CSV table of C-alpha atoms and ligand atoms in Angstrom, one decimal:
chain,number,residue,atom,x,y,z
A,21,MET,CA,2.5,-33.4,-16.1
A,22,ALA,CA,2.0,-32.2,-19.6
A,23,LEU,CA,-1.5,-33.4,-19.5
A,24,ALA,CA,-2.3,-31.8,-16.2
A,25,LEU,CA,-0.9,-28.5,-17.4
A,26,ALA,CA,-2.9,-28.7,-20.6
A,27,LEU,CA,-6.1,-29.2,-18.6
A,28,LEU,CA,-5.2,-26.4,-16.3
A,29,LEU,CA,-4.3,-23.8,-18.9
A,30,PRO,CA,-6.5,-23.8,-22.0
A,31,ALA,CA,-3.9,-23.7,-24.8
A,32,ALA,CA,-4.0,-20.7,-27.0
A,33,PRO,CA,-2.7,-21.1,-30.5
A,34,ALA,CA,1.0,-20.9,-29.9
A,35,THR,CA,1.5,-18.1,-32.4
A,36,ALA,CA,-1.3,-16.5,-34.4
A,37,ALA,CA,-0.2,-13.6,-36.5
A,38,THR,CA,-2.8,-11.3,-38.0
A,39,ALA,CA,-2.8,-8.1,-39.9
A,40,THR,CA,-3.7,-6.2,-36.7
A,41,GLY,CA,-0.5,-7.0,-34.8
A,42,GLY,CA,0.7,-10.5,-34.1
A,43,PRO,CA,2.4,-12.7,-33.2
A,44,PHE,CA,0.0,-13.3,-30.2
A,45,THR,CA,1.8,-14.8,-27.2
A,46,PRO,CA,0.7,-15.4,-23.6
A,47,GLY,CA,1.3,-12.7,-21.0
A,48,SER,CA,3.7,-13.8,-18.3
A,49,ALA,CA,2.4,-15.0,-14.9
A,50,GLY,CA,4.5,-12.3,-13.1
A,51,ILE,CA,5.3,-8.7,-13.7
A,52,GLY,CA,9.0,-9.3,-13.2
A,53,ASP,CA,9.7,-8.7,-9.5
A,54,PRO,CA,12.5,-11.1,-8.5
A,55,GLN,CA,11.3,-11.3,-4.9
A,56,TYR,CA,7.7,-12.2,-5.8
A,57,PRO,CA,7.9,-14.0,-9.2
A,58,THR,CA,4.1,-14.5,-9.5
A,59,ALA,CA,3.1,-11.0,-8.3
A,60,GLY,CA,1.4,-9.0,-11.0
A,61,ASN,CA,1.3,-10.2,-14.6
A,62,GLY,CA,2.9,-9.3,-17.9
A,63,GLY,CA,1.5,-8.1,-21.2
A,64,TYR,CA,-1.0,-5.5,-20.2
A,65,ASP,CA,-1.5,-2.4,-18.1
A,66,VAL,CA,-4.7,-1.7,-16.2
A,67,ARG,CA,-6.2,1.8,-16.4
A,68,HIS,CA,-9.3,1.3,-14.2
A,69,TYR,CA,-11.1,-1.2,-12.0
A,70,ASP,CA,-14.8,-0.9,-11.6
A,71,LEU,CA,-15.7,-3.2,-8.8
A,72,ALA,CA,-19.1,-4.2,-7.4
A,73,VAL,CA,-19.1,-6.6,-4.5
A,74,ARG,CA,-21.8,-7.8,-2.1
A,75,TYR,CA,-20.8,-9.1,1.3
A,76,GLN,CA,-23.0,-11.0,3.8
A,77,PRO,CA,-21.2,-11.0,7.2
A,78,ASP,CA,-23.4,-13.9,8.5
A,79,THR,CA,-22.0,-16.4,5.9
A,80,ARG,CA,-18.8,-14.5,5.1
A,81,HIS,CA,-19.7,-14.9,1.5
A,82,LEU,CA,-18.6,-12.3,-1.1
A,83,ASP,CA,-20.0,-12.0,-4.6
A,84,GLY,CA,-18.2,-9.8,-7.1
A,85,HIS,CA,-18.3,-8.4,-10.5
A,86,ALA,CA,-15.1,-6.7,-11.7
A,87,THR,CA,-14.9,-4.7,-14.9
A,88,ILE,CA,-11.3,-4.0,-15.7
A,89,THR,CA,-10.1,-1.6,-18.5
A,90,ALA,CA,-6.6,-2.3,-19.6
A,91,THR,CA,-4.3,-1.9,-22.6
A,92,ALA,CA,-2.3,-4.7,-24.1
A,93,THR,CA,1.5,-4.0,-24.0
A,94,GLN,CA,2.2,-7.0,-26.2
A,95,SER,CA,-0.1,-8.9,-28.6
A,96,LEU,CA,-1.8,-11.3,-26.2
A,97,SER,CA,-3.1,-14.8,-26.9
A,98,ARG,CA,-4.0,-15.0,-23.2
A,99,PHE,CA,-3.2,-13.2,-19.9
A,100,ASN,CA,-3.3,-13.7,-16.2
A,101,LEU,CA,-5.0,-11.9,-13.3
A,102,ASP,CA,-4.2,-12.5,-9.6
A,103,LEU,CA,-7.1,-13.8,-7.5
A,104,MET,CA,-7.0,-15.8,-4.3
A,105,ASP,CA,-9.5,-18.6,-3.6
A,106,LEU,CA,-12.6,-17.1,-5.0
A,107,THR,CA,-14.5,-19.1,-7.6
A,108,VAL,CA,-14.9,-17.6,-11.1
A,109,THR,CA,-18.3,-18.1,-12.7
A,110,GLY,CA,-17.9,-16.1,-15.9
A,111,VAL,CA,-15.4,-14.0,-17.9
A,112,THR,CA,-15.9,-11.8,-20.9
A,113,VAL,CA,-13.3,-9.9,-22.9
A,114,ASP,CA,-14.7,-7.0,-24.9
A,115,GLY,CA,-18.2,-8.4,-24.3
A,116,ARG,CA,-17.4,-11.8,-25.7
A,117,PRO,CA,-17.3,-14.9,-23.5
A,118,ALA,CA,-13.7,-16.0,-22.8
A,119,THR,CA,-12.4,-19.2,-21.4
A,120,TRP,CA,-10.5,-19.3,-18.1
A,121,ALA,CA,-8.6,-21.6,-15.8
A,122,ARG,CA,-7.2,-21.4,-12.3
A,123,ASP,CA,-3.6,-22.1,-11.4
A,124,GLY,CA,-3.2,-21.4,-7.7
A,125,ASP,CA,-3.7,-17.7,-7.2
A,126,GLU,CA,-3.5,-17.1,-10.9
A,127,LEU,CA,-6.6,-16.7,-13.1
A,128,VAL,CA,-5.6,-17.4,-16.7
A,129,VAL,CA,-8.0,-15.8,-19.2
A,130,THR,CA,-8.0,-16.8,-22.9
A,131,PRO,CA,-10.1,-14.3,-25.0
A,132,ALA,CA,-12.0,-15.5,-28.0
A,133,ARG,CA,-9.5,-13.6,-30.2
A,134,GLY,CA,-6.1,-12.2,-29.7
A,135,LEU,CA,-5.6,-8.8,-28.2
A,136,PRO,CA,-3.3,-6.6,-30.4
A,137,ALA,CA,-0.6,-4.6,-28.6
A,138,GLY,CA,-1.5,-1.1,-27.8
A,139,ARG,CA,-5.3,-1.6,-28.0
A,140,PRO,CA,-7.5,-1.0,-24.9
A,141,PHE,CA,-9.7,-4.0,-23.9
A,142,VAL,CA,-12.3,-4.6,-21.2
A,143,VAL,CA,-12.3,-7.8,-19.1
A,144,ALA,CA,-15.3,-8.5,-16.9
A,145,VAL,CA,-15.1,-11.3,-14.3
A,146,ARG,CA,-18.0,-12.7,-12.1
A,147,TYR,CA,-16.8,-14.5,-9.0
A,148,GLY,CA,-17.7,-15.4,-5.5
A,149,GLY,CA,-16.9,-17.4,-2.4
A,150,VAL,CA,-15.4,-16.9,1.0
A,151,PRO,CA,-12.4,-14.5,0.7
A,152,ARG,CA,-9.0,-15.6,2.1
A,153,THR,CA,-8.0,-14.5,5.5
A,154,PHE,CA,-4.2,-14.9,6.2
A,155,ARG,CA,-3.6,-16.5,9.6
A,156,ILE,CA,-0.5,-18.0,11.2
A,157,PRO,CA,-1.5,-21.0,13.4
A,158,GLU,CA,-1.2,-20.3,17.1
A,159,ILE,CA,-0.6,-16.6,16.6
A,160,PRO,CA,-3.6,-14.2,16.9
A,161,LEU,CA,-2.5,-12.3,13.8
A,162,GLU,CA,-4.5,-11.8,10.6
A,163,SER,CA,-4.3,-10.0,7.3
A,164,LEU,CA,-6.0,-9.9,3.8
A,165,PHE,CA,-9.8,-10.2,4.1
A,166,MET,CA,-10.6,-10.2,7.8
A,167,PRO,CA,-14.1,-10.9,9.0
A,168,THR,CA,-14.7,-8.7,12.1
A,169,ALA,CA,-17.3,-8.6,14.9
A,170,ASP,CA,-19.4,-6.2,12.9
A,171,GLY,CA,-18.4,-6.6,9.3
A,172,ALA,CA,-15.0,-7.1,7.5
A,173,LEU,CA,-11.8,-5.3,6.8
A,174,VAL,CA,-9.2,-5.7,4.1
A,175,ALA,CA,-5.5,-5.0,4.7
A,176,GLY,CA,-2.3,-6.6,3.6
A,177,GLU,CA,1.1,-5.8,2.1
A,178,PRO,CA,2.7,-6.6,-0.3
A,179,GLN,CA,-0.6,-8.2,-1.7
A,180,SER,CA,-4.2,-7.9,-0.6
A,181,GLY,CA,-6.3,-6.8,-3.5
A,182,ALA,CA,-6.5,-10.3,-4.9
A,183,SER,CA,-8.3,-11.4,-1.7
A,184,TRP,CA,-11.4,-9.6,-3.0
A,185,PHE,CA,-11.1,-8.9,-6.7
A,186,PRO,CA,-9.1,-10.1,-9.8
A,187,VAL,CA,-6.2,-7.8,-10.2
A,188,ASN,CA,-2.8,-7.1,-11.6
A,189,GLU,CA,-1.3,-7.2,-8.1
A,190,HIS,CA,1.9,-5.2,-8.2
A,191,PRO,CA,2.5,-1.5,-7.4
A,192,ARG,CA,4.0,-1.0,-10.9
A,193,ASP,CA,0.5,-1.3,-12.4
A,194,LYS,CA,-1.5,1.4,-10.7
A,195,ALA,CA,-5.0,2.3,-11.8
A,196,THR,CA,-8.0,4.3,-10.8
A,197,TYR,CA,-11.0,2.7,-9.1
A,198,THR,CA,-14.7,2.9,-8.7
A,199,VAL,CA,-16.0,0.6,-6.0
A,200,ALA,CA,-19.6,-0.3,-5.0
A,201,ILE,CA,-20.0,-2.4,-1.8
A,202,THR,CA,-23.4,-3.8,-0.9
A,203,VAL,CA,-23.9,-4.8,2.7
A,204,PRO,CA,-26.9,-5.5,4.9
A,205,ALA,CA,-28.7,-2.3,5.7
A,206,GLY,CA,-27.5,-0.8,9.0
A,207,LEU,CA,-23.8,-1.4,8.2
A,208,THR,CA,-21.5,1.1,6.5
A,209,ALA,CA,-19.0,0.2,3.9
A,210,LEU,CA,-15.9,2.4,3.6
A,211,SER,CA,-13.2,2.4,0.9
A,212,ASN,CA,-10.6,4.7,-0.5
A,213,GLY,CA,-11.1,8.1,-2.1
A,214,ILE,CA,-14.2,10.1,-2.5
A,215,PRO,CA,-17.7,9.0,-1.3
A,216,ARG,CA,-20.2,8.8,-4.1
A,217,GLY,CA,-23.3,8.2,-2.0
A,218,SER,CA,-25.3,5.2,-1.0
A,219,THR,CA,-28.7,3.7,-1.8
A,220,THR,CA,-30.8,1.2,0.2
A,221,ARG,CA,-33.2,-1.3,-1.4
A,222,ALA,CA,-34.8,-4.5,0.0
A,223,GLY,CA,-32.6,-4.6,3.1
A,224,TRP,CA,-29.3,-4.0,1.4
A,225,THR,CA,-27.3,-0.8,1.2
A,226,THR,CA,-24.8,-0.1,-1.6
A,227,TRP,CA,-21.9,2.3,-0.8
A,228,ARG,CA,-20.0,3.9,-3.6
A,229,TRP,CA,-16.5,5.2,-3.6
A,230,ALA,CA,-14.1,6.6,-6.3
A,231,SER,CA,-10.3,6.7,-6.3
A,232,THR,CA,-9.5,9.3,-8.9
A,233,SER,CA,-5.7,9.1,-8.6
A,234,PRO,CA,-3.8,6.0,-9.6
A,235,MET,CA,-3.6,3.4,-6.7
A,236,ALA,CA,-1.5,0.3,-6.2
A,237,SER,CA,-3.8,-2.6,-5.4
A,238,TYR,CA,-2.4,-3.4,-1.9
A,239,LEU,CA,-3.4,0.1,-0.9
A,240,SER,CA,-7.1,-0.5,-1.7
A,241,THR,CA,-9.4,-1.5,1.1
A,242,ILE,CA,-12.9,-2.1,2.1
A,243,ALA,CA,-14.0,-1.6,5.7
A,244,ILE,CA,-17.5,-2.7,6.7
A,245,GLY,CA,-18.9,-2.1,10.1
A,246,ARG,CA,-20.5,0.5,12.4
A,247,TRP,CA,-18.4,3.7,12.6
A,248,ARG,CA,-18.3,7.0,14.5
A,249,LEU,CA,-17.8,9.3,11.4
A,250,ASP,CA,-16.2,12.7,11.2
A,251,GLN,CA,-16.5,14.0,7.7
A,252,HIS,CA,-15.4,17.6,7.0
A,253,PRO,CA,-13.7,19.6,4.2
A,254,HIS,CA,-10.0,20.5,4.7
A,255,ASP,CA,-7.8,22.3,2.2
A,256,GLY,CA,-10.3,21.7,-0.6
A,257,ARG,CA,-10.8,18.0,-0.1
A,258,GLN,CA,-12.9,15.8,2.2
A,259,THR,CA,-11.4,14.3,5.3
A,260,ILE,CA,-13.3,11.2,6.5
A,261,ILE,CA,-12.3,9.8,9.8
A,262,ALA,CA,-14.0,6.6,10.9
A,263,VAL,CA,-13.6,5.1,14.3
A,264,ASP,CA,-15.2,1.8,15.3
A,265,GLU,CA,-18.3,2.7,17.2
A,266,THR,CA,-17.6,0.3,20.0
A,267,LEU,CA,-14.4,2.1,21.0
A,268,PRO,CA,-14.5,4.7,23.8
A,269,PRO,CA,-14.2,8.2,22.2
A,270,THR,CA,-11.1,9.0,24.3
A,271,LEU,CA,-8.9,6.2,22.8
A,272,ALA,CA,-8.0,6.7,19.2
A,273,ASP,CA,-10.0,9.8,18.3
A,274,ASP,CA,-7.4,12.2,19.6
A,275,ALA,CA,-4.5,10.8,17.6
A,276,VAL,CA,-6.4,10.2,14.3
A,277,GLY,CA,-8.1,13.5,14.9
A,278,ARG,CA,-4.8,15.2,14.2
A,279,THR,CA,-4.9,13.9,10.6
A,280,ASP,CA,-5.4,17.3,9.0
A,281,GLU,CA,-2.8,19.1,11.2
A,282,ILE,CA,-0.2,16.4,10.5
A,283,THR,CA,-0.9,16.4,6.8
A,284,ASP,CA,-0.4,20.2,6.7
A,285,TYR,CA,2.9,19.9,8.5
A,286,LEU,CA,4.1,17.1,6.1
A,287,GLU,CA,3.2,19.3,3.1
A,288,THR,CA,5.7,21.9,4.4
A,289,LEU,CA,8.4,19.2,4.2
A,290,PHE,CA,7.5,17.1,1.2
A,291,GLY,CA,5.3,19.3,-1.1
A,292,PRO,CA,1.6,19.1,-1.8
A,293,TYR,CA,-0.4,16.2,-0.5
A,294,PRO,CA,-0.8,13.9,-3.5
A,295,PHE,CA,-4.5,12.7,-3.3
A,296,GLU,CA,-8.1,13.7,-3.6
A,297,ALA,CA,-9.2,12.8,-0.1
A,298,ASN,CA,-7.8,12.1,3.3
A,299,GLY,CA,-8.8,10.3,6.5
A,300,ALA,CA,-8.5,7.3,8.8
A,301,ILE,CA,-10.1,4.0,9.7
A,302,VAL,CA,-9.7,2.7,13.2
A,303,ASP,CA,-11.2,-0.8,13.6
A,304,LYS,CA,-11.5,-2.8,16.7
A,305,HIS,CA,-10.3,-6.2,15.6
A,306,ASP,CA,-7.8,-7.8,17.9
A,307,PRO,CA,-5.9,-9.9,15.3
A,308,LEU,CA,-5.2,-6.8,13.3
A,309,LEU,CA,-1.7,-6.0,14.6
A,310,PHE,CA,-0.4,-3.5,12.0
A,311,ALA,CA,-1.4,-0.2,10.5
A,312,LEU,CA,-1.4,0.2,6.8
A,313,GLU,CA,-1.2,3.3,4.5
A,314,THR,CA,-4.3,2.4,2.5
A,315,GLN,CA,-4.6,5.2,0.0
A,316,THR,CA,-6.3,8.4,1.3
A,317,ARG,CA,-7.5,6.5,4.4
A,318,PRO,CA,-4.9,4.6,6.4
A,319,ILE,CA,-6.1,1.8,8.6
A,320,TYR,CA,-5.1,1.8,12.3
A,321,PRO,CA,-5.6,-1.1,14.7
A,322,ALA,CA,-7.5,-0.1,17.8
A,323,GLY,CA,-4.9,-2.1,19.7
A,324,PHE,CA,-2.3,0.6,19.0
A,325,PHE,CA,-4.2,3.0,21.2
A,326,ALA,CA,-5.5,0.4,23.8
A,327,ASP,CA,-3.4,1.6,26.8
A,328,GLY,CA,-5.1,5.0,26.7
A,329,PRO,CA,-3.5,8.2,25.5
A,330,ASN,CA,0.3,8.0,25.1
A,331,PRO,CA,2.6,10.9,24.4
A,332,PHE,CA,3.5,9.7,20.8
A,333,ASP,CA,0.2,8.1,19.7
A,334,ASP,CA,0.2,10.5,16.8
A,335,GLY,CA,3.6,9.2,15.6
A,336,ILE,CA,1.8,6.3,13.8
A,337,VAL,CA,-0.5,8.8,12.2
A,338,ALA,CA,2.4,10.8,10.9
A,339,HIS,CA,3.9,7.6,9.7
A,340,GLU,CA,0.9,6.4,7.7
A,341,LEU,CA,0.2,9.9,6.4
A,342,ALA,CA,3.8,10.2,5.2
A,343,HIS,CA,3.3,7.0,3.3
A,344,GLN,CA,0.8,8.9,1.1
A,345,TRP,CA,3.9,10.6,-0.4
A,346,PHE,CA,6.3,7.7,0.1
A,347,GLY,CA,4.7,4.4,-1.0
A,348,ASP,CA,1.4,5.5,-2.3
A,349,SER,CA,2.2,8.4,-4.7
A,350,VAL,CA,5.9,7.4,-5.2
A,351,SER,CA,5.6,3.6,-5.2
A,352,VAL,CA,8.4,1.0,-5.2
A,353,ARG,CA,9.5,-0.3,-8.6
A,354,TYR,CA,10.6,-3.6,-6.9
A,355,TRP,CA,9.7,-4.7,-3.5
A,356,ARG,CA,13.4,-4.8,-2.6
A,357,ASP,CA,13.0,-1.0,-2.5
A,358,LEU,CA,10.7,-1.2,0.5
A,359,TRP,CA,12.9,1.1,2.6
A,360,LEU,CA,11.9,3.9,0.2
A,361,ASN,CA,8.5,3.5,1.9
A,362,GLU,CA,9.2,2.5,5.5
A,363,GLY,CA,12.5,4.3,6.0
A,364,PHE,CA,11.0,7.6,4.7
A,365,ALA,CA,7.7,7.2,6.7
A,366,THR,CA,9.7,6.5,9.8
A,367,TYR,CA,11.9,9.5,9.2
A,368,ALA,CA,8.7,11.6,8.8
A,369,GLU,CA,7.5,10.2,12.1
A,370,TRP,CA,10.7,11.5,13.8
A,371,LEU,CA,10.3,14.9,12.1
A,372,TRP,CA,6.7,15.2,13.3
A,373,GLY,CA,7.9,14.1,16.8
A,374,GLU,CA,10.5,16.9,16.8
A,375,HIS,CA,8.0,19.5,15.5
A,376,ASP,CA,5.4,18.5,18.1
A,377,GLY,CA,7.9,18.6,21.0
A,378,PHE,CA,8.1,14.8,21.6
A,379,MET,CA,11.7,14.1,20.9
A,380,THR,CA,14.3,15.5,18.5
A,381,VAL,CA,15.3,13.7,15.3
A,382,ARG,CA,18.9,13.6,16.6
A,383,GLU,CA,17.7,11.9,19.8
A,384,GLN,CA,15.7,9.3,17.8
A,385,PHE,CA,18.7,8.7,15.6
A,386,ASN,CA,21.0,8.1,18.5
A,387,GLN,CA,18.6,6.0,20.4
A,388,PHE,CA,18.7,3.5,17.5
A,389,TYR,CA,22.4,4.1,16.7
A,390,ASP,CA,23.4,2.8,20.1
A,391,THR,CA,21.8,-0.6,19.5
A,392,PRO,CA,24.6,-3.2,19.7
A,393,VAL,CA,26.1,-4.0,16.4
A,394,ASP,CA,25.4,-7.7,16.7
A,395,ASP,CA,21.7,-7.0,17.2
A,396,LEU,CA,19.1,-8.0,14.6
A,397,PHE,CA,18.5,-4.2,14.3
A,398,TRP,CA,21.6,-3.8,12.1
A,399,ASN,CA,21.3,-7.1,10.2
A,400,PRO,CA,20.0,-7.8,7.7
A,401,PRO,CA,20.5,-4.3,6.3
A,402,PRO,CA,17.5,-2.4,4.8
A,403,TYR,CA,18.0,-2.9,1.1
A,404,ASP,CA,16.4,-6.1,-0.4
A,405,PRO,CA,14.9,-7.7,2.7
A,406,ALA,CA,13.9,-11.4,2.6
A,407,ALA,CA,10.7,-12.0,0.6
A,408,ASP,CA,9.1,-14.0,3.4
A,409,SER,CA,9.6,-11.4,6.0
A,410,PRO,CA,10.4,-8.0,4.5
A,411,PHE,CA,9.1,-5.9,7.4
A,412,VAL,CA,12.2,-6.1,9.5
A,413,VAL,CA,13.2,-3.4,11.9
A,414,SER,CA,16.2,-2.2,9.8
A,415,VAL,CA,14.0,-1.4,6.8
A,416,TYR,CA,12.2,1.0,9.1
A,417,GLN,CA,14.8,2.4,11.6
A,418,ARG,CA,18.0,2.0,9.7
A,419,GLY,CA,16.2,3.2,6.6
A,420,ALA,CA,15.2,6.4,8.5
A,421,MET,CA,18.8,6.7,9.8
A,422,THR,CA,20.0,6.5,6.3
A,423,LEU,CA,18.0,9.6,5.4
A,424,HIS,CA,19.3,11.4,8.5
A,425,ALA,CA,22.9,10.5,7.7
A,426,LEU,CA,22.3,11.7,4.1
A,427,ARG,CA,20.9,15.0,5.4
A,428,LEU,CA,24.1,15.5,7.4
A,429,ARG,CA,26.3,14.4,4.6
A,430,ILE,CA,24.8,16.7,1.8
A,431,GLY,CA,23.4,19.5,4.0
A,432,GLU,CA,20.0,21.0,4.6
A,433,ALA,CA,19.5,22.7,1.2
A,434,ALA,CA,20.5,19.7,-1.0
A,435,PHE,CA,18.6,17.2,1.3
A,436,TRP,CA,15.3,19.0,1.2
A,437,ARG,CA,15.6,19.7,-2.5
A,438,THR,CA,16.2,15.9,-3.0
A,439,MET,CA,13.1,15.0,-1.0
A,440,ARG,CA,10.8,17.5,-2.8
A,441,THR,CA,12.2,16.7,-6.2
A,442,TRP,CA,11.7,13.0,-5.4
A,443,THR,CA,8.0,13.5,-4.6
A,444,ALA,CA,7.4,15.8,-7.6
A,445,THR,CA,9.4,13.8,-10.2
A,446,TYR,CA,7.9,10.4,-9.3
A,447,ARG,CA,4.4,11.6,-8.3
A,448,HIS,CA,1.8,8.8,-8.9
A,449,GLY,CA,4.6,6.7,-10.4
A,450,ASN,CA,7.3,4.2,-9.4
A,451,ALA,CA,10.9,4.6,-8.4
A,452,SER,CA,13.8,2.5,-7.2
A,453,THR,CA,16.7,2.8,-4.9
A,454,PRO,CA,19.2,3.6,-7.8
A,455,ASP,CA,16.8,6.4,-8.8
A,456,PHE,CA,17.0,7.9,-5.3
A,457,VAL,CA,20.8,7.6,-5.2
A,458,ALA,CA,21.1,9.3,-8.6
A,459,LEU,CA,18.8,12.1,-7.5
A,460,ALA,CA,20.7,12.7,-4.2
A,461,GLU,CA,24.0,12.7,-6.2
A,462,HIS,CA,22.5,15.2,-8.7
A,463,GLU,CA,21.2,17.6,-6.1
A,464,SER,CA,24.3,17.4,-4.0
A,465,GLY,CA,27.0,17.2,-6.7
A,466,GLN,CA,28.6,14.4,-4.6
A,467,ASP,CA,29.5,10.8,-5.3
A,468,LEU,CA,27.3,8.9,-2.8
A,469,ALA,CA,27.8,5.3,-3.9
A,470,ALA,CA,30.0,4.3,-1.0
A,471,PHE,CA,27.7,6.2,1.5
A,472,PHE,CA,24.5,4.4,0.4
A,473,ALA,CA,26.3,1.1,0.2
A,474,ALA,CA,27.4,1.5,3.8
A,475,TRP,CA,24.0,2.5,5.1
A,476,LEU,CA,21.7,0.3,2.9
A,477,THR,CA,23.7,-2.9,2.2
A,478,GLY,CA,26.6,-3.1,4.6
A,479,ALA,CA,26.6,-5.4,7.6
A,480,ALA,CA,28.8,-3.1,9.7
A,481,LYS,CA,27.6,-0.1,11.7
A,482,PRO,CA,28.5,3.1,9.7
A,483,PRO,CA,30.2,5.9,11.7
A,484,ASN,CA,27.8,8.2,13.6
A,485,PRO,CA,27.4,11.5,11.8
A,486,ASP,CA,25.4,13.2,14.5
A,487,PRO,CA,26.4,12.0,18.0
A,488,LEU,CA,24.7,13.6,21.0
A,489,PRO,CA,26.8,16.2,22.8
A,490,PRO,CA,28.6,14.7,25.9
A,491,GLY,CA,26.4,14.7,29.0
A,492,VAL,CA,23.1,14.4,27.2
B,516,LIG,N1,3.3,-0.6,5.7
B,516,LIG,C1,2.9,-0.9,7.0
B,516,LIG,C2,3.4,0.2,7.9
B,516,LIG,O1,3.1,1.3,7.7
B,516,LIG,C3,3.3,-2.3,7.5
B,516,LIG,C4,2.5,-3.4,7.0
B,516,LIG,C5,2.9,-4.7,7.5
B,516,LIG,N2,2.2,-5.7,6.9
B,516,LIG,C6,2.0,-6.9,7.4
B,516,LIG,N3,1.3,-7.7,6.7
B,516,LIG,N4,2.6,-7.2,8.4
B,516,LIG,O2,4.2,0.0,8.8
B,517,LIG,ZN1,5.1,2.0,7.2
């Protein structure tokens, strides 16, 4: 065992103190999230990812070159990056060759010399292979890097960046991105943020994108294919809506076509839209069974719109756009705080539905409240869901009900102050459930510990604060 480990992890000098800031010790293999012990890494903070990838759909092979600018937060003898499956062929740190080893989904990098705490450094990684697709046997469900009929699509939560680049994969380490995606000419490669043009040479086209606001890695995406594109300015930024060219124009276009209108409405509730661009990506890929709030450009599965226009098709659009505030700008500190994303986005979906005349928030609340108490809906409660299946219905619906109950408990003025102070205070940062409880207590002047315990962690059904009037 000791021998195997020694082979796997090139030993750095255990402790090497220097005048410039020792002792140098290894960064940890996880950032410190109890639910996902190896998610992210310790000892450094990434500022920017500059990614160049080339993808050949025929062979499903991806080649990449990642240049990562980071700052050591401790004096590092070595550090980890997260990377799934792909084969590393070269690593440099500050331009000098470094040694590396793989340990499952960890890439362990040992620089030629220690990295002093507080100093920026640049790590460059060359890699390639067939990126990982997550599949469950027998179920037509996929996530991570998904080859599609006309290209590929990346989506996955709580991790997905590591399926296509080496990364510090945890929302606590956000960074800006520049991405260049090279694909066979004729295909279009989309990503997050602002388009920076494309160039074609020798049968390959390179598409360039920039995310100028910090982004958590699971919110990054690339989407390669043939798209019906609607690009237009709105409110001083570009909105880019991409719908799979093979879809009939009547299916998804109407719902995602309301992106600007819904964003404008959400701004009236939650404050300014937090990002440099906006849009949507709708891909026809049957095993894609979820939408994801990929930053500035949410991904929607065509299957969500497959039955033709439905009265609340735009609910999912409101949900993913609300995530731009809740999840993307204000990100979880720990994944156990997931209701801060899903409960808030679901509540925004209800608010949009009421605004647009679909159903009132009160009706939505009561429809769920009436679910029998022994139903899975109520248990497990929303806070700290199981690591292997965090996307349970209570994180969404009971999370949203928690906000509605809070609104009734502390009143309109304190509630909306809480929501807007939340998005402003933690903009482009991270926050946890205790942070939200503290803010709501501060804005309302009330002790809300028992209230939140009942709604977020209690097994029992809390009393209904907003029953429908008799006869409705
Ligand atoms: N955050 C997504 C949403 O808006 C859910 C993603 C679920 N992810 C998954 N791999 N099942 O609802
Ligand atoms: Zn969601």
